[in-house]
Amino acid sequence: MKESASTPPVFKQRWPWIGPDLQTLRDTLRPPKLPLDLGEPLPIAVGGDASLLALVDSPVAGAPRALVLLLHGLGGSSEREGLRRMGLSLQAAGFAVWRLNLRGAGPGRHLAPGTYAARCDSDLLPVLELAQQRAGGLPLFGVGISLGGTMLLNACLASSGVLDGVVCTSSPLDLALCSQQIELPRNRVYQRWLLRRLCAQTLADPFGVSDAERQALQGPERPRSIRSFDAAITAPRWGYASVDDYYREASPLPRLLSASVDLPPSLLLHSLDDPWVPASGAQLLAQQHLPGLDVVLTAHGGHNGFHGVGDEPLSCWGDQLVASWLKRQL
């Protein structure tokens, strides 16, 4: 499948979810009626007495065709509606799925101190190593929603061969540009919602937070933007000298554009009207025609929306596109 910005696949928005914001908010405004979560908990040691929690889901029928590691985005977890719906679509397509809770997220909050970052190779690489072992020779794919895709790309760039294929939906490729876009006046409500989730997630750490961090999050100078949160919490926690250093080192776009890049077969799915994450990085990569990299750009779809005409009750257009692309890699 070779798509480019000039020849996107047909995507038609489904009424009443018309426009970037309603596409983005569909699962929040009208949560899908998902079945009971039957995922089997799997703690995965990542060093320093810390573990991440994956929820293991089996294919709907038959033996698995491959194993898919599924990552949530900023402020998410294995329980988020969009991520669970994606997992159900992959299970229906014959894949085993690990829905991973990143450091500090969801039901895995008690297993590790701190929070995750856009580049968290020290957490992801041990997970990928165990997943390869458990796959038993089957292909191992990674699917990341929003920031989860950024993390997977960074892991692939850090360690060649850790995945047999990777899919990124609405994923930031340039963190500095992404932080600028989320700060636009039109996105004020989105940013406040994300900040509330991030601050609550950080302060709920059962291992505790430092007095300086608590003051930074609750004092009069508490973060008013994602960038200021990253400056106060994310960058120092992950050893970066500054938020600019963090954004530069954790943005995969410059490395993807280098001549020496070595990626597994990869799919980038992005809408041109994404209100959160600029599509410019995906557009630039589409123009480069990099070997093994498929870029699908749609005129509409919002941020990880892709709710289209003809959607099934528990699977949207984007879910089906991802499942179909992964099956072709087999």
mmCIF file of C-alpha atoms in Angstrom:
data_model
loop_
_atom_site.group_PDB
_atom_site.id
_atom_site.type_symbol
_atom_site.label_atom_id
_atom_site.label_comp_id
_atom_site.label_asym_id
_atom_site.label_seq_id
_atom_site.Cartn_x
_atom_site.Cartn_y
_atom_site.Cartn_z
ATOM 1 C CA MET A 1 0.000 0.000 0.000
ATOM 2 C CA LYS A 2 1.665 3.195 -1.140
ATOM 3 C CA GLU A 3 -0.281 6.330 -0.375
ATOM 4 C CA SER A 4 0.807 9.917 -0.456
ATOM 5 C CA ALA A 5 -0.593 13.329 0.303
ATOM 6 C CA SER A 6 -1.706 13.639 -3.338
ATOM 7 C CA THR A 7 -3.605 10.324 -3.435
ATOM 8 C CA PRO A 8 -5.242 9.773 -0.037
ATOM 9 C CA PRO A 9 -7.667 6.878 0.399
ATOM 10 C CA VAL A 10 -11.334 7.740 0.396
ATOM 11 C CA PHE A 11 -12.545 8.821 3.818
ATOM 12 C CA LYS A 12 -16.004 10.286 4.288
ATOM 13 C CA GLN A 13 -16.983 11.740 7.636
ATOM 14 C CA ARG A 14 -19.989 10.129 9.272
ATOM 15 C CA TRP A 15 -22.850 12.407 10.310
ATOM 16 C CA PRO A 16 -23.173 13.981 12.831
ATOM 17 C CA TRP A 17 -19.421 13.816 13.451
ATOM 18 C CA ILE A 18 -18.531 16.463 10.922
ATOM 19 C CA GLY A 19 -15.430 18.639 11.303
ATOM 20 C CA PRO A 20 -12.155 18.232 13.181
ATOM 21 C CA ASP A 21 -13.500 18.802 16.681
ATOM 22 C CA LEU A 22 -16.493 16.477 16.533
ATOM 23 C CA GLN A 23 -14.298 13.822 14.915
ATOM 24 C CA THR A 24 -11.788 14.237 17.749
ATOM 25 C CA LEU A 25 -14.389 14.215 20.520
ATOM 26 C CA ARG A 26 -16.756 11.538 19.241
ATOM 27 C CA ASP A 27 -15.682 8.854 21.749
ATOM 28 C CA THR A 28 -15.903 11.386 24.592
ATOM 29 C CA LEU A 29 -19.298 12.780 23.640
ATOM 30 C CA ARG A 30 -20.791 9.403 22.787
ATOM 31 C CA PRO A 31 -18.645 6.603 24.238
ATOM 32 C CA PRO A 32 -18.973 3.349 22.297
ATOM 33 C CA LYS A 33 -20.728 0.522 24.134
ATOM 34 C CA LEU A 34 -17.725 -1.730 24.561
ATOM 35 C CA PRO A 35 -17.886 -5.289 25.892
ATOM 36 C CA LEU A 36 -16.524 -6.198 29.309
ATOM 37 C CA ASP A 37 -12.741 -5.841 29.436
ATOM 38 C CA LEU A 38 -11.379 -9.387 29.655
ATOM 39 C CA GLY A 39 -7.713 -8.514 29.200
ATOM 40 C CA GLU A 40 -5.332 -10.637 31.281
ATOM 41 C CA PRO A 41 -2.954 -8.458 33.358
ATOM 42 C CA LEU A 42 0.739 -8.958 32.625
ATOM 43 C CA PRO A 43 3.283 -6.985 34.697
ATOM 44 C CA ILE A 44 6.525 -6.446 32.764
ATOM 45 C CA ALA A 45 9.731 -5.565 34.632
ATOM 46 C CA VAL A 46 11.551 -2.570 33.154
ATOM 47 C CA GLY A 47 14.356 -2.171 35.698
ATOM 48 C CA GLY A 48 14.790 -0.517 39.066
ATOM 49 C CA ASP A 49 12.015 -2.562 40.696
ATOM 50 C CA ALA A 50 9.545 -0.902 38.319
ATOM 51 C CA SER A 51 7.075 -2.659 36.035
ATOM 52 C CA LEU A 52 4.591 -1.667 33.362
ATOM 53 C CA LEU A 53 1.207 -3.342 33.083
ATOM 54 C CA ALA A 54 -0.037 -4.819 29.826
ATOM 55 C CA LEU A 55 -3.545 -6.177 29.293
ATOM 56 C CA VAL A 56 -3.299 -9.268 27.092
ATOM 57 C CA ASP A 57 -6.125 -9.937 24.630
ATOM 58 C CA SER A 58 -6.448 -13.064 22.465
ATOM 59 C CA PRO A 59 -7.747 -13.147 18.890
ATOM 60 C CA VAL A 60 -11.493 -13.579 18.512
ATOM 61 C CA ALA A 61 -10.991 -16.946 16.808
ATOM 62 C CA GLY A 62 -8.129 -19.293 16.065
ATOM 63 C CA ALA A 63 -4.417 -19.020 16.664
ATOM 64 C CA PRO A 64 -2.890 -15.531 16.512
ATOM 65 C CA ARG A 65 -1.459 -14.363 13.199
ATOM 66 C CA ALA A 66 0.913 -11.961 14.989
ATOM 67 C CA LEU A 67 1.284 -10.059 18.248
ATOM 68 C CA VAL A 68 0.503 -6.333 18.371
ATOM 69 C CA LEU A 69 1.785 -4.018 21.104
ATOM 70 C CA LEU A 70 -0.806 -1.226 21.373
ATOM 71 C CA LEU A 71 0.165 2.093 23.009
ATOM 72 C CA HIS A 72 -2.067 4.910 24.225
ATOM 73 C CA GLY A 73 -1.387 8.627 23.921
ATOM 74 C CA LEU A 74 -0.969 11.572 26.273
ATOM 75 C CA GLY A 75 -3.170 11.262 29.347
ATOM 76 C CA GLY A 76 -4.478 7.881 28.218
ATOM 77 C CA SER A 77 -4.355 4.278 29.382
ATOM 78 C CA SER A 78 -5.355 0.762 28.351
ATOM 79 C CA GLU A 79 -8.926 1.664 29.333
ATOM 80 C CA ARG A 80 -9.512 4.553 26.905
ATOM 81 C CA GLU A 81 -12.373 3.986 24.481
ATOM 82 C CA GLY A 82 -10.432 4.665 21.282
ATOM 83 C CA LEU A 83 -7.594 2.374 22.273
ATOM 84 C CA ARG A 84 -9.930 -0.435 23.347
ATOM 85 C CA ARG A 85 -11.893 -0.123 20.109
ATOM 86 C CA MET A 86 -8.677 -0.365 18.093
ATOM 87 C CA GLY A 87 -7.707 -3.443 20.111
ATOM 88 C CA LEU A 88 -11.063 -5.104 19.444
ATOM 89 C CA SER A 89 -10.654 -4.505 15.697
ATOM 90 C CA LEU A 90 -7.200 -6.084 15.779
ATOM 91 C CA GLN A 91 -8.503 -9.072 17.744
ATOM 92 C CA ALA A 92 -11.264 -9.535 15.153
ATOM 93 C CA ALA A 93 -8.578 -9.474 12.431
ATOM 94 C CA GLY A 94 -6.773 -12.388 14.081
ATOM 95 C CA PHE A 95 -4.117 -10.630 16.141
ATOM 96 C CA ALA A 96 -3.134 -11.095 19.761
ATOM 97 C CA VAL A 97 -2.915 -7.687 21.436
ATOM 98 C CA TRP A 98 -0.993 -6.280 24.386
ATOM 99 C CA ARG A 99 -2.558 -3.004 25.547
ATOM 100 C CA LEU A 100 0.325 -1.398 27.415
ATOM 101 C CA ASN A 101 -0.089 1.117 30.222
ATOM 102 C CA LEU A 102 2.875 3.447 30.090
ATOM 103 C CA ARG A 103 4.681 4.523 33.260
ATOM 104 C CA GLY A 104 2.220 6.131 35.644
ATOM 105 C CA ALA A 105 -0.869 5.385 33.552
ATOM 106 C CA GLY A 106 -4.167 3.686 34.326
ATOM 107 C CA PRO A 107 -4.289 0.396 36.229
ATOM 108 C CA GLY A 108 -0.488 0.156 36.150
ATOM 109 C CA ARG A 109 -0.047 3.357 38.198
ATOM 110 C CA HIS A 110 1.031 1.410 41.320
ATOM 111 C CA LEU A 111 3.794 -0.555 39.584
ATOM 112 C CA ALA A 112 6.258 2.223 38.753
ATOM 113 C CA PRO A 113 7.089 5.700 40.000
ATOM 114 C CA GLY A 114 7.049 8.732 37.739
ATOM 115 C CA THR A 115 5.473 9.359 34.374
ATOM 116 C CA TYR A 116 6.249 8.609 30.741
ATOM 117 C CA ALA A 117 7.768 10.728 27.970
ATOM 118 C CA ALA A 118 7.711 10.843 24.166
ATOM 119 C CA ARG A 119 11.050 9.077 24.186
ATOM 120 C CA CYS A 120 11.096 6.378 26.852
ATOM 121 C CA ASP A 121 13.307 3.693 25.312
ATOM 122 C CA SER A 122 14.446 2.432 28.727
ATOM 123 C CA ASP A 123 10.820 1.470 29.431
ATOM 124 C CA LEU A 124 9.753 0.313 25.975
ATOM 125 C CA LEU A 125 12.751 -1.788 24.935
ATOM 126 C CA PRO A 126 12.362 -4.310 27.806
ATOM 127 C CA VAL A 127 8.661 -4.605 26.924
ATOM 128 C CA LEU A 128 9.517 -5.220 23.270
ATOM 129 C CA GLU A 129 12.129 -7.800 24.236
ATOM 130 C CA LEU A 130 9.597 -9.787 26.273
ATOM 131 C CA ALA A 131 6.968 -9.408 23.548
ATOM 132 C CA GLN A 132 9.380 -10.878 20.998
ATOM 133 C CA GLN A 133 9.952 -13.853 23.278
ATOM 134 C CA ARG A 134 6.225 -14.372 23.897
ATOM 135 C CA ALA A 135 5.441 -14.007 20.168
ATOM 136 C CA GLY A 136 7.237 -17.331 19.661
ATOM 137 C CA GLY A 137 8.438 -16.560 16.154
ATOM 138 C CA LEU A 138 5.289 -14.764 15.037
ATOM 139 C CA PRO A 139 5.648 -11.202 13.730
ATOM 140 C CA LEU A 140 5.646 -8.462 16.358
ATOM 141 C CA PHE A 141 3.943 -5.215 15.360
ATOM 142 C CA GLY A 142 3.545 -1.929 17.210
ATOM 143 C CA VAL A 143 0.516 0.369 16.956
ATOM 144 C CA GLY A 144 0.668 3.746 18.675
ATOM 145 C CA ILE A 145 -2.156 6.240 19.066
ATOM 146 C CA SER A 146 -0.980 9.859 19.117
ATOM 147 C CA LEU A 147 2.071 10.132 21.425
ATOM 148 C CA GLY A 148 2.201 6.333 21.630
ATOM 149 C CA GLY A 149 3.239 6.268 17.972
ATOM 150 C CA THR A 150 6.024 8.772 18.672
ATOM 151 C CA MET A 151 7.365 6.457 21.392
ATOM 152 C CA LEU A 152 7.337 3.455 19.049
ATOM 153 C CA LEU A 153 9.168 5.358 16.313
ATOM 154 C CA ASN A 154 11.812 6.467 18.813
ATOM 155 C CA ALA A 155 12.260 2.891 20.043
ATOM 156 C CA CYS A 156 12.671 1.617 16.471
ATOM 157 C CA LEU A 157 15.223 4.326 15.721
ATOM 158 C CA ALA A 158 17.119 3.485 18.917
ATOM 159 C CA SER A 159 17.235 -0.272 18.346
ATOM 160 C CA SER A 160 16.877 -1.696 14.845
ATOM 161 C CA GLY A 161 14.803 -4.847 14.494
ATOM 162 C CA VAL A 162 12.673 -4.527 17.641
ATOM 163 C CA LEU A 163 9.468 -4.511 15.551
ATOM 164 C CA ASP A 164 8.412 -6.118 12.283
ATOM 165 C CA GLY A 165 6.090 -3.224 11.510
ATOM 166 C CA VAL A 166 4.831 -0.050 13.154
ATOM 167 C CA VAL A 167 1.667 2.043 12.792
ATOM 168 C CA CYS A 168 1.306 5.609 14.067
ATOM 169 C CA THR A 169 -2.080 7.321 14.077
ATOM 170 C CA SER A 170 -2.138 11.109 14.545
ATOM 171 C CA SER A 171 1.357 10.965 16.076
ATOM 172 C CA PRO A 172 3.549 14.015 16.825
ATOM 173 C CA LEU A 173 6.751 13.975 14.805
ATOM 174 C CA ASP A 174 7.986 17.412 15.900
ATOM 175 C CA LEU A 175 7.163 18.057 19.559
ATOM 176 C CA ALA A 176 7.951 21.773 19.455
ATOM 177 C CA LEU A 177 5.492 22.355 16.605
ATOM 178 C CA CYS A 178 2.933 20.195 18.379
ATOM 179 C CA SER A 179 3.182 22.233 21.587
ATOM 180 C CA GLN A 180 2.745 25.429 19.562
ATOM 181 C CA GLN A 181 -0.394 24.070 17.899
ATOM 182 C CA ILE A 182 -2.053 22.933 21.136
ATOM 183 C CA GLU A 183 -1.493 26.454 22.507
ATOM 184 C CA LEU A 184 -3.551 28.080 19.745
ATOM 185 C CA PRO A 185 -6.611 29.951 21.088
ATOM 186 C CA ARG A 186 -8.971 27.482 19.402
ATOM 187 C CA ASN A 187 -7.413 24.665 21.439
ATOM 188 C CA ARG A 188 -7.671 26.311 24.863
ATOM 189 C CA VAL A 189 -10.274 23.814 26.132
ATOM 190 C CA TYR A 190 -8.282 20.844 24.858
ATOM 191 C CA GLN A 191 -5.102 22.047 26.552
ATOM 192 C CA ARG A 192 -6.846 22.637 29.879
ATOM 193 C CA TRP A 193 -8.381 19.145 29.732
ATOM 194 C CA LEU A 194 -5.012 17.533 28.979
ATOM 195 C CA LEU A 195 -3.275 19.520 31.707
ATOM 196 C CA ARG A 196 -5.822 18.473 34.312
ATOM 197 C CA ARG A 197 -5.268 14.828 33.411
ATOM 198 C CA LEU A 198 -1.480 15.133 33.400
ATOM 199 C CA CYS A 199 -1.290 16.982 36.712
ATOM 200 C CA ALA A 200 -3.720 14.579 38.397
ATOM 201 C CA GLN A 201 -1.806 11.592 37.026
ATOM 202 C CA THR A 202 1.459 13.006 38.337
ATOM 203 C CA LEU A 203 0.159 13.937 41.791
ATOM 204 C CA ALA A 204 -1.532 10.534 42.220
ATOM 205 C CA ASP A 205 1.855 8.783 42.198
ATOM 206 C CA PRO A 206 1.739 6.274 45.096
ATOM 207 C CA PHE A 207 5.530 6.522 45.287
ATOM 208 C CA GLY A 208 5.207 10.241 46.021
ATOM 209 C CA VAL A 209 6.369 13.409 44.304
ATOM 210 C CA SER A 210 9.046 15.821 45.428
ATOM 211 C CA ASP A 211 8.140 19.014 47.267
ATOM 212 C CA ALA A 212 9.490 20.993 44.318
ATOM 213 C CA GLU A 213 7.270 19.107 41.862
ATOM 214 C CA ARG A 214 4.206 19.479 44.052
ATOM 215 C CA GLN A 215 4.830 23.211 44.340
ATOM 216 C CA ALA A 216 5.353 23.435 40.579
ATOM 217 C CA LEU A 217 2.015 21.729 39.905
ATOM 218 C CA GLN A 218 -0.099 23.314 42.640
ATOM 219 C CA GLY A 219 1.536 26.670 43.334
ATOM 220 C CA PRO A 220 0.711 30.041 41.823
ATOM 221 C CA GLU A 221 3.074 29.370 38.905
ATOM 222 C CA ARG A 222 1.482 26.017 38.056
ATOM 223 C CA PRO A 223 1.619 24.992 34.376
ATOM 224 C CA ARG A 224 -0.730 26.780 32.036
ATOM 225 C CA SER A 225 0.418 24.897 28.922
ATOM 226 C CA ILE A 226 1.686 21.460 27.908
ATOM 227 C CA ARG A 227 5.068 23.041 27.265
ATOM 228 C CA SER A 228 5.283 24.454 30.796
ATOM 229 C CA PHE A 229 4.262 21.039 32.202
ATOM 230 C CA ASP A 230 7.002 19.382 30.179
ATOM 231 C CA ALA A 231 9.490 22.012 31.386
ATOM 232 C CA ALA A 232 8.546 21.452 35.036
ATOM 233 C CA ILE A 233 8.024 17.673 35.055
ATOM 234 C CA THR A 234 8.756 15.652 31.924
ATOM 235 C CA ALA A 235 12.117 17.062 30.844
ATOM 236 C CA PRO A 236 13.867 16.954 34.261
ATOM 237 C CA ARG A 237 12.389 13.541 35.132
ATOM 238 C CA TRP A 238 13.865 12.029 31.973
ATOM 239 C CA GLY A 239 17.247 13.711 32.295
ATOM 240 C CA TYR A 240 16.928 16.493 29.731
ATOM 241 C CA ALA A 241 18.637 19.819 30.374
ATOM 242 C CA SER A 242 15.591 21.808 29.244
ATOM 243 C CA VAL A 243 12.244 21.464 27.563
ATOM 244 C CA ASP A 244 13.855 22.555 24.282
ATOM 245 C CA ASP A 245 16.428 19.785 24.677
ATOM 246 C CA TYR A 246 13.643 17.282 25.354
ATOM 247 C CA TYR A 247 11.586 18.352 22.357
ATOM 248 C CA ARG A 248 14.623 18.218 20.087
ATOM 249 C CA GLU A 249 15.877 14.800 21.229
ATOM 250 C CA ALA A 250 12.437 13.149 21.449
ATOM 251 C CA SER A 251 11.176 14.323 18.039
ATOM 252 C CA PRO A 252 11.631 11.506 15.500
ATOM 253 C CA LEU A 253 11.220 13.655 12.379
ATOM 254 C CA PRO A 254 14.874 14.756 11.941
ATOM 255 C CA ARG A 255 16.108 11.173 12.265
ATOM 256 C CA LEU A 256 13.412 9.891 9.909
ATOM 257 C CA LEU A 257 14.658 12.367 7.305
ATOM 258 C CA SER A 258 18.294 11.269 7.633
ATOM 259 C CA ALA A 259 19.785 9.123 4.889
ATOM 260 C CA SER A 260 20.797 6.398 7.347
ATOM 261 C CA VAL A 261 17.344 5.729 8.807
ATOM 262 C CA ASP A 262 16.512 2.026 9.219
ATOM 263 C CA LEU A 263 12.812 1.492 9.917
ATOM 264 C CA PRO A 264 10.628 -1.603 9.695
ATOM 265 C CA PRO A 265 7.615 -1.331 7.357
ATOM 266 C CA SER A 266 5.705 1.633 8.754
ATOM 267 C CA LEU A 267 2.356 3.372 8.328
ATOM 268 C CA LEU A 268 1.679 6.971 9.302
ATOM 269 C CA LEU A 269 -2.025 7.870 9.374
ATOM 270 C CA HIS A 270 -2.799 11.564 9.806
ATOM 271 C CA SER A 271 -5.625 13.941 8.961
ATOM 272 C CA LEU A 272 -4.907 17.356 7.502
ATOM 273 C CA ASP A 273 -7.451 18.939 9.855
ATOM 274 C CA ASP A 274 -6.007 17.446 13.064
ATOM 275 C CA PRO A 275 -6.555 20.213 15.642
ATOM 276 C CA TRP A 276 -3.895 18.910 18.054
ATOM 277 C CA VAL A 277 -0.970 17.640 15.989
ATOM 278 C CA PRO A 278 0.210 19.409 12.822
ATOM 279 C CA ALA A 279 0.248 17.231 9.716
ATOM 280 C CA SER A 280 3.317 19.001 8.298
ATOM 281 C CA GLY A 281 5.750 16.297 9.431
ATOM 282 C CA ALA A 282 3.742 13.516 7.805
ATOM 283 C CA GLN A 283 3.363 15.625 4.643
ATOM 284 C CA LEU A 284 7.124 16.140 4.479
ATOM 285 C CA LEU A 285 7.774 12.414 4.871
ATOM 286 C CA ALA A 286 5.192 11.625 2.182
ATOM 287 C CA GLN A 287 7.251 13.727 -0.220
ATOM 288 C CA GLN A 288 10.464 11.820 0.590
ATOM 289 C CA HIS A 289 9.200 8.391 -0.579
ATOM 290 C CA LEU A 290 11.250 6.579 2.042
ATOM 291 C CA PRO A 291 11.518 2.799 1.515
ATOM 292 C CA GLY A 292 8.955 0.884 3.528
ATOM 293 C CA LEU A 293 7.156 4.001 4.785
ATOM 294 C CA ASP A 294 3.484 4.429 3.860
ATOM 295 C CA VAL A 295 1.888 7.792 4.602
ATOM 296 C CA VAL A 296 -1.906 8.078 4.497
ATOM 297 C CA LEU A 297 -3.214 11.640 4.695
ATOM 298 C CA THR A 298 -6.925 12.386 4.811
ATOM 299 C CA ALA A 299 -8.646 15.734 4.371
ATOM 300 C CA HIS A 300 -10.757 15.125 7.480
ATOM 301 C CA GLY A 301 -10.650 12.934 10.560
ATOM 302 C CA GLY A 302 -9.573 15.203 13.401
ATOM 303 C CA HIS A 303 -7.159 13.872 16.011
ATOM 304 C CA ASN A 304 -7.411 10.090 16.023
ATOM 305 C CA GLY A 305 -11.026 10.328 14.928
ATOM 306 C CA PHE A 306 -11.542 8.796 11.481
ATOM 307 C CA HIS A 307 -15.211 8.021 12.123
ATOM 308 C CA GLY A 308 -16.452 7.294 8.621
ATOM 309 C CA VAL A 309 -19.504 6.398 6.603
ATOM 310 C CA GLY A 310 -20.248 2.692 6.949
ATOM 311 C CA ASP A 311 -18.424 2.227 10.271
ATOM 312 C CA GLU A 312 -19.241 -0.906 12.228
ATOM 313 C CA PRO A 313 -20.563 -0.458 15.807
ATOM 314 C CA LEU A 314 -17.189 -1.293 17.385
ATOM 315 C CA SER A 315 -14.788 -0.347 14.599
ATOM 316 C CA CYS A 316 -14.205 2.945 12.814
ATOM 317 C CA TRP A 317 -12.598 3.628 9.425
ATOM 318 C CA GLY A 318 -9.189 4.223 11.005
ATOM 319 C CA ASP A 319 -9.289 0.961 12.973
ATOM 320 C CA GLN A 320 -10.103 -0.981 9.816
ATOM 321 C CA LEU A 321 -7.344 0.722 7.839
ATOM 322 C CA VAL A 322 -4.771 -0.210 10.494
ATOM 323 C CA ALA A 323 -5.955 -3.834 10.689
ATOM 324 C CA SER A 324 -5.908 -4.173 6.886
ATOM 325 C CA TRP A 325 -2.408 -2.692 6.616
ATOM 326 C CA LEU A 326 -1.051 -5.056 9.279
ATOM 327 C CA LYS A 327 -2.600 -8.087 7.557
ATOM 328 C CA ARG A 328 -0.848 -7.096 4.320
ATOM 329 C CA GLN A 329 2.495 -7.139 6.135
ATOM 330 C CA LEU A 330 1.998 -10.874 6.736
#
